[in-house]
CSV table of C-alpha atoms in Angstrom, one decimal:
chain,number,residue,atom,x,y,z
V,1218,UNK,CA,129.8,91.1,28.1
V,1219,UNK,CA,131.3,87.6,29.5
V,1220,UNK,CA,129.4,85.6,27.1
V,1221,UNK,CA,130.8,87.9,23.4
V,1222,UNK,CA,134.4,86.8,25.4
V,1223,UNK,CA,134.4,83.8,25.8
V,1224,UNK,CA,132.1,82.8,22.7
V,1225,UNK,CA,135.4,85.0,20.4
V,1226,UNK,CA,137.9,83.3,22.6
V,1227,UNK,CA,136.3,80.3,21.3
V,1228,UNK,CA,136.3,81.1,18.0
V,1229,UNK,CA,140.2,82.6,17.8
V,1230,UNK,CA,140.6,79.3,20.1
V,1231,UNK,CA,139.5,77.4,16.7
V,1232,UNK,CA,142.0,76.0,14.9
V,1233,UNK,CA,140.9,75.9,11.4
V,1234,UNK,CA,140.1,79.9,11.6
V,1235,UNK,CA,144.5,80.2,12.7
V,1236,UNK,CA,145.7,78.3,10.2
V,1237,UNK,CA,148.1,79.2,7.9
V,1238,UNK,CA,146.6,78.1,4.7
V,1239,UNK,CA,143.7,78.7,4.6
V,1240,UNK,CA,145.2,83.3,5.8
V,1241,UNK,CA,144.3,84.3,2.1
V,1242,UNK,CA,140.8,82.4,1.9
V,1243,UNK,CA,138.4,84.8,1.7
V,1244,UNK,CA,134.5,83.1,1.7
V,1245,UNK,CA,131.8,84.5,-0.7
V,1246,UNK,CA,129.1,84.0,2.2
V,1247,UNK,CA,126.2,82.8,-0.9
V,1248,UNK,CA,125.4,79.6,-1.1
V,1249,UNK,CA,126.4,76.6,-1.7
V,1250,UNK,CA,124.2,75.8,-5.1
V,1251,UNK,CA,125.9,79.2,-6.5
V,1252,UNK,CA,129.5,78.8,-6.0
V,1253,UNK,CA,129.6,75.4,-7.7
V,1254,UNK,CA,127.4,76.5,-10.1
V,1255,UNK,CA,129.2,76.9,-13.2
V,1256,UNK,CA,131.7,73.5,-12.3
V,1257,UNK,CA,128.8,71.3,-12.1
V,1258,UNK,CA,129.6,69.7,-15.8
V,1259,UNK,CA,132.7,69.4,-15.2
V,1260,UNK,CA,132.5,67.9,-11.4
V,1261,UNK,CA,130.4,65.1,-12.5
V,1262,UNK,CA,131.9,64.4,-15.5
V,1263,UNK,CA,134.8,63.4,-13.2
V,1264,UNK,CA,133.3,61.7,-10.9
V,1265,UNK,CA,131.2,60.0,-13.3
V,1266,UNK,CA,134.9,59.1,-15.1
V,1267,UNK,CA,136.1,58.1,-11.0
V,1268,UNK,CA,133.9,56.2,-10.9
V,1269,UNK,CA,134.8,53.6,-13.8
């Protein structure tokens, strides 16, 4: 039980876990490919444009 408590305290102390800007963010838990899938073409065009 002590290991669980230590892990929980470490998680609570992690700065990103307490950031107010990210408090409304709810990650989907899906794959990165699925998350970005529909935006791939837009991201690719913007990346090519940024290189120019």
